[in-house]
mmCIF file of C-alpha atoms in Angstrom:
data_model
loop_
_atom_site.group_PDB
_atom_site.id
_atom_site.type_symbol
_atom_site.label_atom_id
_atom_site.label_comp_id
_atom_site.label_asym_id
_atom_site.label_seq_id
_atom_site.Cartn_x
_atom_site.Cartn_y
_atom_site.Cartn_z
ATOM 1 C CA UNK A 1 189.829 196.889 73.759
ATOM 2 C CA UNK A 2 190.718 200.586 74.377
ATOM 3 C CA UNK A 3 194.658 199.838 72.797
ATOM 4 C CA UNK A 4 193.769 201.158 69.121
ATOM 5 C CA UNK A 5 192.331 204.405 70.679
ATOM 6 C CA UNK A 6 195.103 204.759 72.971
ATOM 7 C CA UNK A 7 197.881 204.272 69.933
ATOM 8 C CA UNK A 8 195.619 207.272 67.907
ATOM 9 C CA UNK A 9 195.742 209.667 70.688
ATOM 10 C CA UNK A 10 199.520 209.222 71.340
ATOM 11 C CA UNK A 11 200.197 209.241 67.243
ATOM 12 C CA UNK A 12 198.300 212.442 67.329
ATOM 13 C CA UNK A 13 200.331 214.288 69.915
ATOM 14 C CA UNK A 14 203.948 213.299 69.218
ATOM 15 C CA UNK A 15 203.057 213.799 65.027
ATOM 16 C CA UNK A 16 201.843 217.144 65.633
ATOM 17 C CA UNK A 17 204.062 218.514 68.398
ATOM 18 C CA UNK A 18 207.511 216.568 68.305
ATOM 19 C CA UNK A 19 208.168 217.174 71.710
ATOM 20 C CA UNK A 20 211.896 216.863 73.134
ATOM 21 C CA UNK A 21 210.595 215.115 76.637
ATOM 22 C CA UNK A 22 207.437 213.363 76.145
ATOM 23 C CA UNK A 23 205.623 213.851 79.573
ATOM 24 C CA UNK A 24 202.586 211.412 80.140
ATOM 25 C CA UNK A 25 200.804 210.662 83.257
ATOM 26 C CA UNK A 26 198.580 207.430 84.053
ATOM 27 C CA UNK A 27 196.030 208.623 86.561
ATOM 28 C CA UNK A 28 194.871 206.156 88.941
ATOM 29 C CA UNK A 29 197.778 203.484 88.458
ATOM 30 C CA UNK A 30 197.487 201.709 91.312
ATOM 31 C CA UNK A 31 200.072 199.077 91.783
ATOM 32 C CA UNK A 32 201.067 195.391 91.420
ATOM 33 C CA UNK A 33 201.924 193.513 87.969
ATOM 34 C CA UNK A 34 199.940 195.973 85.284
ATOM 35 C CA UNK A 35 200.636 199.381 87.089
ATOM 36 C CA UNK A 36 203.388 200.187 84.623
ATOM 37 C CA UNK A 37 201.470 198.580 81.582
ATOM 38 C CA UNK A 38 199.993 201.538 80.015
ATOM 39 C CA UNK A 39 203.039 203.311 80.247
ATOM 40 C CA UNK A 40 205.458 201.274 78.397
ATOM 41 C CA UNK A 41 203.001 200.784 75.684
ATOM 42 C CA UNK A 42 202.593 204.614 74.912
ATOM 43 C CA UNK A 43 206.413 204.797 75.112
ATOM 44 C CA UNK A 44 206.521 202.070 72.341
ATOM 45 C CA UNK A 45 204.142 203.717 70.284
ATOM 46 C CA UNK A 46 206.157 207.073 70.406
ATOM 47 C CA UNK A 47 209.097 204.710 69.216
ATOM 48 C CA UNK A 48 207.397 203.118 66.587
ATOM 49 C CA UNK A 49 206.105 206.583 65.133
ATOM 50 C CA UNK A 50 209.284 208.225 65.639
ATOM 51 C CA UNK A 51 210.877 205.252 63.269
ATOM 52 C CA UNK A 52 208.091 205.646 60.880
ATOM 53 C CA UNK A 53 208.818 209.373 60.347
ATOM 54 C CA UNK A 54 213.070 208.851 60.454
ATOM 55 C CA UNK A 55 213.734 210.258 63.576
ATOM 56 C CA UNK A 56 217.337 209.704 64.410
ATOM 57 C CA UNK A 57 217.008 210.565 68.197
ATOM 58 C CA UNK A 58 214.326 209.135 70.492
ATOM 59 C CA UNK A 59 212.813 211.837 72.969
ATOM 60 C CA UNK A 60 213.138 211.276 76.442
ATOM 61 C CA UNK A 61 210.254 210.376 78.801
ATOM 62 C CA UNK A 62 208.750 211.671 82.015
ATOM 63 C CA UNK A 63 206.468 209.179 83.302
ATOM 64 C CA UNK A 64 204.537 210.226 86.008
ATOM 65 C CA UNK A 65 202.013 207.336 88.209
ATOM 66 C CA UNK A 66 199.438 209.043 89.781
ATOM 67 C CA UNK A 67 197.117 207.823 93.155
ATOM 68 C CA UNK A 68 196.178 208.129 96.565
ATOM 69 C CA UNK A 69 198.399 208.550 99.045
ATOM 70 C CA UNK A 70 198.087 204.780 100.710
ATOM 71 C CA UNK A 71 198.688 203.409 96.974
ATOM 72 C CA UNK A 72 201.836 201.027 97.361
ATOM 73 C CA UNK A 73 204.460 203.165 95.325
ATOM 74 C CA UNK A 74 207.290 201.170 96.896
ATOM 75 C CA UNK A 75 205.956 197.844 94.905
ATOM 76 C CA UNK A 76 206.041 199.728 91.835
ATOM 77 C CA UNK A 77 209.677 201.540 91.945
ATOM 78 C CA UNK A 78 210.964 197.756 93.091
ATOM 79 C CA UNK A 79 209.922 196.408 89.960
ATOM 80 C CA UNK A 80 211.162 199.656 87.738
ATOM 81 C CA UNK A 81 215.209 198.213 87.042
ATOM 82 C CA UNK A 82 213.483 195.224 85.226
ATOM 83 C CA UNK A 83 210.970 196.997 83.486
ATOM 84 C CA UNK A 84 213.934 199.498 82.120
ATOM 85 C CA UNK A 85 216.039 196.814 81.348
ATOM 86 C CA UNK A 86 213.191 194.998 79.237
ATOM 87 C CA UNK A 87 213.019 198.487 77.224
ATOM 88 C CA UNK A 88 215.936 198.895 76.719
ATOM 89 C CA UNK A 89 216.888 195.587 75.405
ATOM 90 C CA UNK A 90 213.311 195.723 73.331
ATOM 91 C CA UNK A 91 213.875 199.493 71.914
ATOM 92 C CA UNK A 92 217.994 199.613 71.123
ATOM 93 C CA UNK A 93 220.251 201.809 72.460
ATOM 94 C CA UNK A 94 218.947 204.911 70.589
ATOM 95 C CA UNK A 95 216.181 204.727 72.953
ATOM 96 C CA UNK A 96 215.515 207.986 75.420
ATOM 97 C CA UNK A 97 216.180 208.135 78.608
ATOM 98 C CA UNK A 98 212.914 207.429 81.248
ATOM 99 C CA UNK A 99 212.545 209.009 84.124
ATOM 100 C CA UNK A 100 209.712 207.631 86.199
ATOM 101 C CA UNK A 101 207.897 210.030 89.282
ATOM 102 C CA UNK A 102 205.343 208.862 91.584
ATOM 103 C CA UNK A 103 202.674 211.571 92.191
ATOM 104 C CA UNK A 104 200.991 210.917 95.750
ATOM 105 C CA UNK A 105 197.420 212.693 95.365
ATOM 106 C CA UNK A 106 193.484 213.035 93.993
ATOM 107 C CA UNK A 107 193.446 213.965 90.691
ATOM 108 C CA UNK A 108 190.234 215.387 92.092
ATOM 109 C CA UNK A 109 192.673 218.469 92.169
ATOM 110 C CA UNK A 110 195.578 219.644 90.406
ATOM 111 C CA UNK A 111 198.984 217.690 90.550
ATOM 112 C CA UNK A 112 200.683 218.505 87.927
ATOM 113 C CA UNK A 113 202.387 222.356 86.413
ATOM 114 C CA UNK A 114 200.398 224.046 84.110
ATOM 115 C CA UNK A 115 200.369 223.093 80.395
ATOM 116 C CA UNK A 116 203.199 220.377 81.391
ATOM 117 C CA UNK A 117 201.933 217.057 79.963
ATOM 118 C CA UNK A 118 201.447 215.500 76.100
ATOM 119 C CA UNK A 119 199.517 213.023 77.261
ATOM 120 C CA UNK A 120 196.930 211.529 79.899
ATOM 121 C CA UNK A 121 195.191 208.257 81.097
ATOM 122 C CA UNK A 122 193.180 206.912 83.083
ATOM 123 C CA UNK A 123 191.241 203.476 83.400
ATOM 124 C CA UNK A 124 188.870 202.268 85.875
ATOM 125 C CA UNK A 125 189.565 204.891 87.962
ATOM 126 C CA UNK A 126 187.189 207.871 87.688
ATOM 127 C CA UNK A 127 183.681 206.347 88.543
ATOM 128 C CA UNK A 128 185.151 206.693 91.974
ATOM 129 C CA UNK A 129 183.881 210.038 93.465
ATOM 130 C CA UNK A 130 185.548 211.994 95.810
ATOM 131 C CA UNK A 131 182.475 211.706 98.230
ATOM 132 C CA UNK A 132 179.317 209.923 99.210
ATOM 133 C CA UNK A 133 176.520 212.886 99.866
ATOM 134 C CA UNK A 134 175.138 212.789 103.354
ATOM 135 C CA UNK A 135 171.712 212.258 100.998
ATOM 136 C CA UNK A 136 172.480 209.182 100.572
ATOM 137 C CA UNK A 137 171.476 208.383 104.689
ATOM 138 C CA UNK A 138 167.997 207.699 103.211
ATOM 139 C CA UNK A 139 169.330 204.792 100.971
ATOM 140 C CA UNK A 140 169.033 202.440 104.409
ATOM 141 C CA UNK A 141 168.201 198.873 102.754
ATOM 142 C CA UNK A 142 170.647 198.987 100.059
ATOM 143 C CA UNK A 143 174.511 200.044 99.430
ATOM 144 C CA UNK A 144 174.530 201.600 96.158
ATOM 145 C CA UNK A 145 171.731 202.974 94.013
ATOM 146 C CA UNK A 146 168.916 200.531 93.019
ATOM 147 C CA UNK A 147 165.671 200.466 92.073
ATOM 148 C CA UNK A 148 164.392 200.725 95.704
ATOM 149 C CA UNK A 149 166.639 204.006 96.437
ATOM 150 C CA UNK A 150 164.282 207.462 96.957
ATOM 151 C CA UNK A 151 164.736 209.639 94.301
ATOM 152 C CA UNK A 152 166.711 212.170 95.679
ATOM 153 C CA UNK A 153 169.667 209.769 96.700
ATOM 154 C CA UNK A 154 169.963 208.858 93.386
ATOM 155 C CA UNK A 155 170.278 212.618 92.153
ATOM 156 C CA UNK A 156 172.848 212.817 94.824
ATOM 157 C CA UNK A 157 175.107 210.551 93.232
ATOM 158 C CA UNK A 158 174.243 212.037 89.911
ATOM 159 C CA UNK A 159 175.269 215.729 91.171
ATOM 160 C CA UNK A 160 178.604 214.645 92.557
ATOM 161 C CA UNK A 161 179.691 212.617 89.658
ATOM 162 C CA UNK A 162 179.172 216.015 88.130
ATOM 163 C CA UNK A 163 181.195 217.822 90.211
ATOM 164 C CA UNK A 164 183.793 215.340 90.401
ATOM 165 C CA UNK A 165 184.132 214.682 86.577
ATOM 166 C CA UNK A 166 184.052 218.734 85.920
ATOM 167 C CA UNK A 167 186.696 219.383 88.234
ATOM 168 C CA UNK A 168 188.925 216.940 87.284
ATOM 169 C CA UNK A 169 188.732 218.081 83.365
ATOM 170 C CA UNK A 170 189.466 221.570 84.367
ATOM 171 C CA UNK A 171 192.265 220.676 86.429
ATOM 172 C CA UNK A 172 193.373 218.479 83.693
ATOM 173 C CA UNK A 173 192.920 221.344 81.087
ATOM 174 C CA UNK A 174 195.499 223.428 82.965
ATOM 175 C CA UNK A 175 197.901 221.010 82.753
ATOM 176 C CA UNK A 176 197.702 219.666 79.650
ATOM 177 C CA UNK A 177 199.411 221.249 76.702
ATOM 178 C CA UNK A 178 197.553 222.885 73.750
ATOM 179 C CA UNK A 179 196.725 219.727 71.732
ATOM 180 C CA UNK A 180 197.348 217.386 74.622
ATOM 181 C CA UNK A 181 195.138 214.102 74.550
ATOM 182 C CA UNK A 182 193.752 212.242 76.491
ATOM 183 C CA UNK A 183 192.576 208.920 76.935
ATOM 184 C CA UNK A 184 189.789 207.575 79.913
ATOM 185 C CA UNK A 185 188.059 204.445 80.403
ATOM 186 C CA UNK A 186 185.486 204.316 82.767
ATOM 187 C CA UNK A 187 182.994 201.554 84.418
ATOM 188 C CA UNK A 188 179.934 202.975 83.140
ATOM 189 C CA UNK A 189 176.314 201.800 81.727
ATOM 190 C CA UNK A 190 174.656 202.064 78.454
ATOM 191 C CA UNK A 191 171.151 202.328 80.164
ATOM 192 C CA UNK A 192 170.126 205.942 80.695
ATOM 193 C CA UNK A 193 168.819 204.336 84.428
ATOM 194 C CA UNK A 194 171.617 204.434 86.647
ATOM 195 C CA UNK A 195 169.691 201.999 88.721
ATOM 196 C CA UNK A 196 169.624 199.385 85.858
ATOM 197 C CA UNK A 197 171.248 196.015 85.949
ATOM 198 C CA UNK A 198 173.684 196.584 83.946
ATOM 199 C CA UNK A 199 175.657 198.686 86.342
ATOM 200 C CA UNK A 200 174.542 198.016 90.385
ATOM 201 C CA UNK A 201 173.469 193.886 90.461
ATOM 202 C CA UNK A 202 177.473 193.505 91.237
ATOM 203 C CA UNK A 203 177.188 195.791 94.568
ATOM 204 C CA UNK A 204 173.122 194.239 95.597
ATOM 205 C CA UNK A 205 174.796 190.812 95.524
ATOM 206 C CA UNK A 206 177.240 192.293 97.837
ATOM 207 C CA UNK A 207 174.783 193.717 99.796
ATOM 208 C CA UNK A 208 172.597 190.805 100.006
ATOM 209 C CA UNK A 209 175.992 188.790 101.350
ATOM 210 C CA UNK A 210 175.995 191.642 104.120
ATOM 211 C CA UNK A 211 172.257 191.292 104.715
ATOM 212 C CA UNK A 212 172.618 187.642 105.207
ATOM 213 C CA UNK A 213 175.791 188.214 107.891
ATOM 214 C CA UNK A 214 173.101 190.984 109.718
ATOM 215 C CA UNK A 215 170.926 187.793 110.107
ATOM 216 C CA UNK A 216 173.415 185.528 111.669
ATOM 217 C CA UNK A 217 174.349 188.643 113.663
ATOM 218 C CA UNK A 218 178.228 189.033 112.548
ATOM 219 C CA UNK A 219 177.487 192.691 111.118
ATOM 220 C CA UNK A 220 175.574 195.696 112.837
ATOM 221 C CA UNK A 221 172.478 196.900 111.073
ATOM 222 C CA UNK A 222 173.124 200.257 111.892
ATOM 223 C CA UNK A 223 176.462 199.911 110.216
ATOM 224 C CA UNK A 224 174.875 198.313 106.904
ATOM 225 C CA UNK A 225 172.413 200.889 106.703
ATOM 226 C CA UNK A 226 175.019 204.041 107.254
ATOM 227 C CA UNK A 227 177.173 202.214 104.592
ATOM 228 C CA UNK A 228 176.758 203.159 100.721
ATOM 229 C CA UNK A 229 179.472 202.927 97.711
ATOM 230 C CA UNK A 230 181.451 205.873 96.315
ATOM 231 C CA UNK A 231 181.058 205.255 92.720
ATOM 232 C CA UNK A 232 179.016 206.373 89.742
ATOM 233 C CA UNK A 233 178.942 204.588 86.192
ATOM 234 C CA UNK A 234 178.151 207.031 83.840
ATOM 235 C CA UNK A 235 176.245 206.390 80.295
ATOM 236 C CA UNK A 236 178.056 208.126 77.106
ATOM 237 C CA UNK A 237 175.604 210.642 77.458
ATOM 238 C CA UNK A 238 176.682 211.918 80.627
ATOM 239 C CA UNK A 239 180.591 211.745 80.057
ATOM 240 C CA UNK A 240 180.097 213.411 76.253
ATOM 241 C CA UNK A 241 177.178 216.161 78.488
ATOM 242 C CA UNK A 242 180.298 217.001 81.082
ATOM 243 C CA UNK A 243 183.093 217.520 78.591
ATOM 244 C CA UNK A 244 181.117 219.613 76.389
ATOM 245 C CA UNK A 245 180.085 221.468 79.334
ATOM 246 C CA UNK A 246 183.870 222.403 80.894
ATOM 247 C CA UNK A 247 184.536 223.332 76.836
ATOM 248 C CA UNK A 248 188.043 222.359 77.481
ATOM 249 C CA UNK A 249 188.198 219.508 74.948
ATOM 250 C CA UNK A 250 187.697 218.367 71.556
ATOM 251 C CA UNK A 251 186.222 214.734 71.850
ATOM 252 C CA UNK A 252 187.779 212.641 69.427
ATOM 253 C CA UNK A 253 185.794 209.378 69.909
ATOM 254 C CA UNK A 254 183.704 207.825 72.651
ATOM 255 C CA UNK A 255 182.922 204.243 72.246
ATOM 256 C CA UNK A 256 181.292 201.253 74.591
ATOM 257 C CA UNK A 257 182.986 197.928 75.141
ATOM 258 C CA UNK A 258 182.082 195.317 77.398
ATOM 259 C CA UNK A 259 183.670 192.305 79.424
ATOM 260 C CA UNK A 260 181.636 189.614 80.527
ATOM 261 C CA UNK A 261 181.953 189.129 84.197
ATOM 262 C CA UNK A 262 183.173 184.970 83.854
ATOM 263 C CA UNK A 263 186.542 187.058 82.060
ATOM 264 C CA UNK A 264 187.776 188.238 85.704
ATOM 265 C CA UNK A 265 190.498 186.055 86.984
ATOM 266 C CA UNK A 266 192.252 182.826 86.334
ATOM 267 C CA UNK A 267 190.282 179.277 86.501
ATOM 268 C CA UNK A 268 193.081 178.140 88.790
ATOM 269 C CA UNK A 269 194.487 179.250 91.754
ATOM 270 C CA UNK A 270 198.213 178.884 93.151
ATOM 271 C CA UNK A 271 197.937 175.174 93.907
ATOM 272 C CA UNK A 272 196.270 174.595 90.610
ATOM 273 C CA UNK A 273 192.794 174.180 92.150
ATOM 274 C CA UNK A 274 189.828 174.891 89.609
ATOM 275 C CA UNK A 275 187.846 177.792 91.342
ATOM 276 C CA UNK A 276 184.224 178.824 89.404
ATOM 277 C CA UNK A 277 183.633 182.430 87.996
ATOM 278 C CA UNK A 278 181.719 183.324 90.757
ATOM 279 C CA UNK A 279 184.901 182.740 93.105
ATOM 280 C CA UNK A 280 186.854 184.877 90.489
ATOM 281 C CA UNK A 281 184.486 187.595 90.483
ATOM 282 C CA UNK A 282 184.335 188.233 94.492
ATOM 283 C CA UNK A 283 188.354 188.117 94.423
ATOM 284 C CA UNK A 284 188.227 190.482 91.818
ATOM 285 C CA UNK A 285 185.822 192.768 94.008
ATOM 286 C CA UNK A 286 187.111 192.194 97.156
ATOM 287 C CA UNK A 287 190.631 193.597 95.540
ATOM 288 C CA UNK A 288 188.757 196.937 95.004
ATOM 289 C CA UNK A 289 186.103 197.197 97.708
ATOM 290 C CA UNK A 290 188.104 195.762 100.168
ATOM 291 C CA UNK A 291 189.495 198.465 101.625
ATOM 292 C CA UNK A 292 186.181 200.550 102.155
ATOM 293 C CA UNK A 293 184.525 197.021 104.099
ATOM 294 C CA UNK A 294 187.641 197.431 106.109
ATOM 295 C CA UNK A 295 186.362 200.650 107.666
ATOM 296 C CA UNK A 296 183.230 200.203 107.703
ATOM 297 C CA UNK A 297 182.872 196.800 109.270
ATOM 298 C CA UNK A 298 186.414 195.574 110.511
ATOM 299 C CA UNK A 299 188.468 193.029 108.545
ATOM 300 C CA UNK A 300 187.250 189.871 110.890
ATOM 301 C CA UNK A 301 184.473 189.159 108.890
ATOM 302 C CA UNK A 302 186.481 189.610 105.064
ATOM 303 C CA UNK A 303 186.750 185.899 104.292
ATOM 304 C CA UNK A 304 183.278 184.787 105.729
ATOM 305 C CA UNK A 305 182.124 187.903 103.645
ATOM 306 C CA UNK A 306 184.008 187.360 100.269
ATOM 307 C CA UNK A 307 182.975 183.639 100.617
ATOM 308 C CA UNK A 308 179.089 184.238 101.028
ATOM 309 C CA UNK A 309 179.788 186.562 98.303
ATOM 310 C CA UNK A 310 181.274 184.126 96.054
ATOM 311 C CA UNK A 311 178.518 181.970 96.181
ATOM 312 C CA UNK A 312 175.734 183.850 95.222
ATOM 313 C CA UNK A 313 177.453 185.472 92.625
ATOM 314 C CA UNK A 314 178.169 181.515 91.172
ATOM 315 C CA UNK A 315 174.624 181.031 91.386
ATOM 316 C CA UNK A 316 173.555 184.141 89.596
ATOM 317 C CA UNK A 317 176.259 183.576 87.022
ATOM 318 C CA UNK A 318 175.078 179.802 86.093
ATOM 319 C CA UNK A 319 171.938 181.161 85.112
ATOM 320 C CA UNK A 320 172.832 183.992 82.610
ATOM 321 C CA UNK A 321 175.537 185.919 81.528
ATOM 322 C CA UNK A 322 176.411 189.132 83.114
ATOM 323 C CA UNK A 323 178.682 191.815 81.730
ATOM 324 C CA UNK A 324 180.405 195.321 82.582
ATOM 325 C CA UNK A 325 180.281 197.779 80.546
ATOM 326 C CA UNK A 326 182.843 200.263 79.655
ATOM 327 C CA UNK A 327 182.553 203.961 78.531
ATOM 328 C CA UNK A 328 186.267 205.124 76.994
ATOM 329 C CA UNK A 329 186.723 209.015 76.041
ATOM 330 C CA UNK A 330 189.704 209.933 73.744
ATOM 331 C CA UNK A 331 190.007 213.862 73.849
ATOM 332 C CA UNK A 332 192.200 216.721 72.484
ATOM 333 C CA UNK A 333 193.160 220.108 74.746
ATOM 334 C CA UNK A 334 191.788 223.132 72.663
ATOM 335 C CA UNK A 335 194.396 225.593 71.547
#
């Protein structure tokens, strides 16, 4: 969905500058089978442009994979020979040289030299804030916003998505170069209520799984009720408000896609057994939010957890169709 924009932005900045070394960072890659995705496409754009405006020599590339310090780097170097090798034998031998960095860090702060890098990305990645406020102690009966969260909990979430999503374009606008791009995709909302649907039914089914295990007595209720999500899923509005605001950045589009929630996964598992959306969806979620349950609760309960969580989602999901929604932002450095 976000391909097209992501082929404009890196036309735009290899057209207009011509750099030497092309240096482009994915923000947020995390690791496993797609982390280097992104990356090799942008490299075959700048190929195909390069060809399209006779180019003799390709420019070389400094990839850099940026995430948090416990991200598994080591799975994603392991796979880098084939990955070079497939370029190679995809792009000819006039193809530049790669060099691939892994950047250990929240992009919450700065990471990289200033005005260093063409290009940027980042999906699914920045509705994460850096912090839950201590606000948010009031939200007791739920884990995320909803529509039974006081009012002041959900400015709470509001204000630090602020902070979060201002300091990261400033950071970003140091180290970009003058007409540097950059592309984000974020898990967001159409709905100007950021209690809506649309955006926090995933996490009250999760929290109704949780409530259920407080009732059989496998979880603490004083741990529920201390626990709440670090995320925020901005509406177009409020990414377009906080980019004008930092005055960094041009924005060059801003569109809304969605993916129905049935999309995540495959209908079979290892041993070829059919498994419903609703099973997909909780793997899917337990992949991201598994980590923070960890902490919270300890990792005896995961599977009892992820299965409860499974089947109410099925049920939910055999009634009507659910869908996330997805805010991208393509945006040019200011000279």
């Amino acid at each position: 969905m976000t391909k097209a924009i992501t082929e404009e932005a890196v036309t735009g900045v290899y057209s207009n500058i011509y750099p030497k070394t092309v240096c482009i960072a994915d923000l947020g890659c995390s690791s496993g089978p797609n982390a280097l995705f992104v990356m090799t496409e942008v490299m075959r754009t700048v190929d195909k442009i390069r060809k399209r405006l006779n180019h003799q020599s390709s420019p070389e590339f400094q990839i850099y994979l940026n995430d948090l310090p416990g991200n598994d780097f080591n799975s994603i170097f392991q796979s880098l020979p084939r990955v070079q090798e497939e370029i190679k034998e995809e792009m000819g031998s006039e193809f530049g040289p790669c060099f691939f960095n892994g950047v250990p860090g929240s992009f919450y702060g700065r990471l990289f030299p200033t005005r260093s890098l063409h290009f940027v990305h980042s999906s699914y990645s920045l509705m994460w804030l850096s912090q839950v406020s201590n606000v948010v102690e009031m939200n007791k009966e739920n884990i995320y916003m909803a529509s039974t969260s006081p009012p002041s909990v959900i400015q709470a979430y509001y204000e630090q998505f602020q902070k979060d999503f201002s300091t990261f374009l400033k950071c970003r606008s140091e180290e970009l170069v003058s007409g540097g791009r950059m592309v984000l995709t974020i898990l967001g909302r159409k709905n100007d209520d950021p209690t809506s649907k649309e955006c926090c039914y995933i996490w009250d089914l999760l929290a109704m799984a949780l409530k259920q295990m407080v009732s059989e007595g496998l979880v603490e209720e004083e741990k529920l009720h201390s626990f709440n999500i670090p995320e925020y899923t901005p509406s177009p509005l409020e990414v377009k408000g906080e980019v004008e605001k930092e005055a960094s950045f041009i924005i060059n589009c801003l569109k809304v896609s969605e993916i129905n929630w049935a999309e995540c996964g495959d209908k079979f598992d290892s041993s070829n057994s059919f498994k419903d959306d609703g099973y997909n969806v909780a793997k899917c979620m337990r992949s991201v939010a598994e980590p923070l349950l960890i902490s919270q609760f300890g990792e005896s309960i995961m599977d009892k957890l992820f299965h409860k969580y499974g089947e109410i989602l099925s049920d939910c999901m055999s009634k009507e169709e659910l869908k996330f929604v997805n805010v991208t932002i393509s945006v040019t450095k200011k000279e």
